[in-house]
């Protein structure tokens, strides 16, 4: 098996905003926001700029990242124009591909839109196929705030307990997620396959149709080739259930972060307590229905299911890639990656890996890295994690797969 890693399904151009405490405070003052508005969970849909500001405050208040659809695209872009920004490429599949390319691992990405910004920024090691018939640009605006960021409301003060990010979008190509006619041929030669980006779709009927198309394309992928579904923050939470109609039979593993895990379970968990972590993983195994479930957090990754050992090993590579991005942002290569690899392991992750309660529940833990920096990057850490996972899985596939193995159908 010598094919490339195939990563889909959609990409974005991202405007990563520079955190400007004074500019954000002016917005909060202008809109006269009170604490009562901020006490709820971050929403999945907001109407306008005021809704954007409230969503960011809710994220800070709850110490939870989120992704929101902004109904008024002009107000979304106007909000972004208030801050300095860096233009980057986003979408889980592209960020995973970029993370791998920085350590010399090639891949192919599936795109649903294309523009000169995308063409310029994709490195030579990342091939692409695209379903779009003409150029378009629908940037995602990403707010990244630091730990300790303090914002005065009309009647209270909010302080961010941890760094995190809020992703703000209005992007029709990713809402429709049209698949390229070239994708079946690309998938037949894959060494590992990632499915992501379904969270941006709006229509249940269109989502079901797209999943049916994808399932048909995946039938010819050899059984030895791992297929991973990466979850995300849905713009319409009702569509999670639609995805779960198909994903358990389509993917070998369902990967998600702790925020998405809370969404499925409908409760808070103490991610440092062995009993809570075991209950979380057992509950997710029942709800999601996939052969293997993998949850990645800032301190460790946890795996349960038929191939928990394989995905725990892959998650170790994922934690290393995410920690490298956390410390270095986009400015890293093999040397920085290798430097993080010799960092101490995260203490909570180590403790959980040794916890008898988790072993009895069949939960395996990959501890993260205790890598530290005064200027952390929080955007794209889950994407970097899944990039590390896919690189490890593909390397294993190439070492064990035989030519001509039957497909999945």
PDB file of C-alpha atoms in Angstrom, residues 86 97 193 249-250 327 335:
ATOM      1  CA  UNK A  86      -3.321  36.717   9.687  1.00  0.00           C
ATOM      2  CA  UNK A  97      -2.410  18.134   5.853  1.00  0.00           C
ATOM      3  CA  UNK A 193      -8.848   8.279   5.010  1.00  0.00           C
ATOM      4  CA  UNK A 249     -20.800   1.698   9.384  1.00  0.00           C
ATOM      5  CA  UNK A 250     -18.662   4.086   7.363  1.00  0.00           C
ATOM      6  CA  UNK A 327       4.243  25.782  21.280  1.00  0.00           C
ATOM      7  CA  UNK A 335      13.587  19.944  14.550  1.00  0.00           C
TER       8      UNK A 335
END
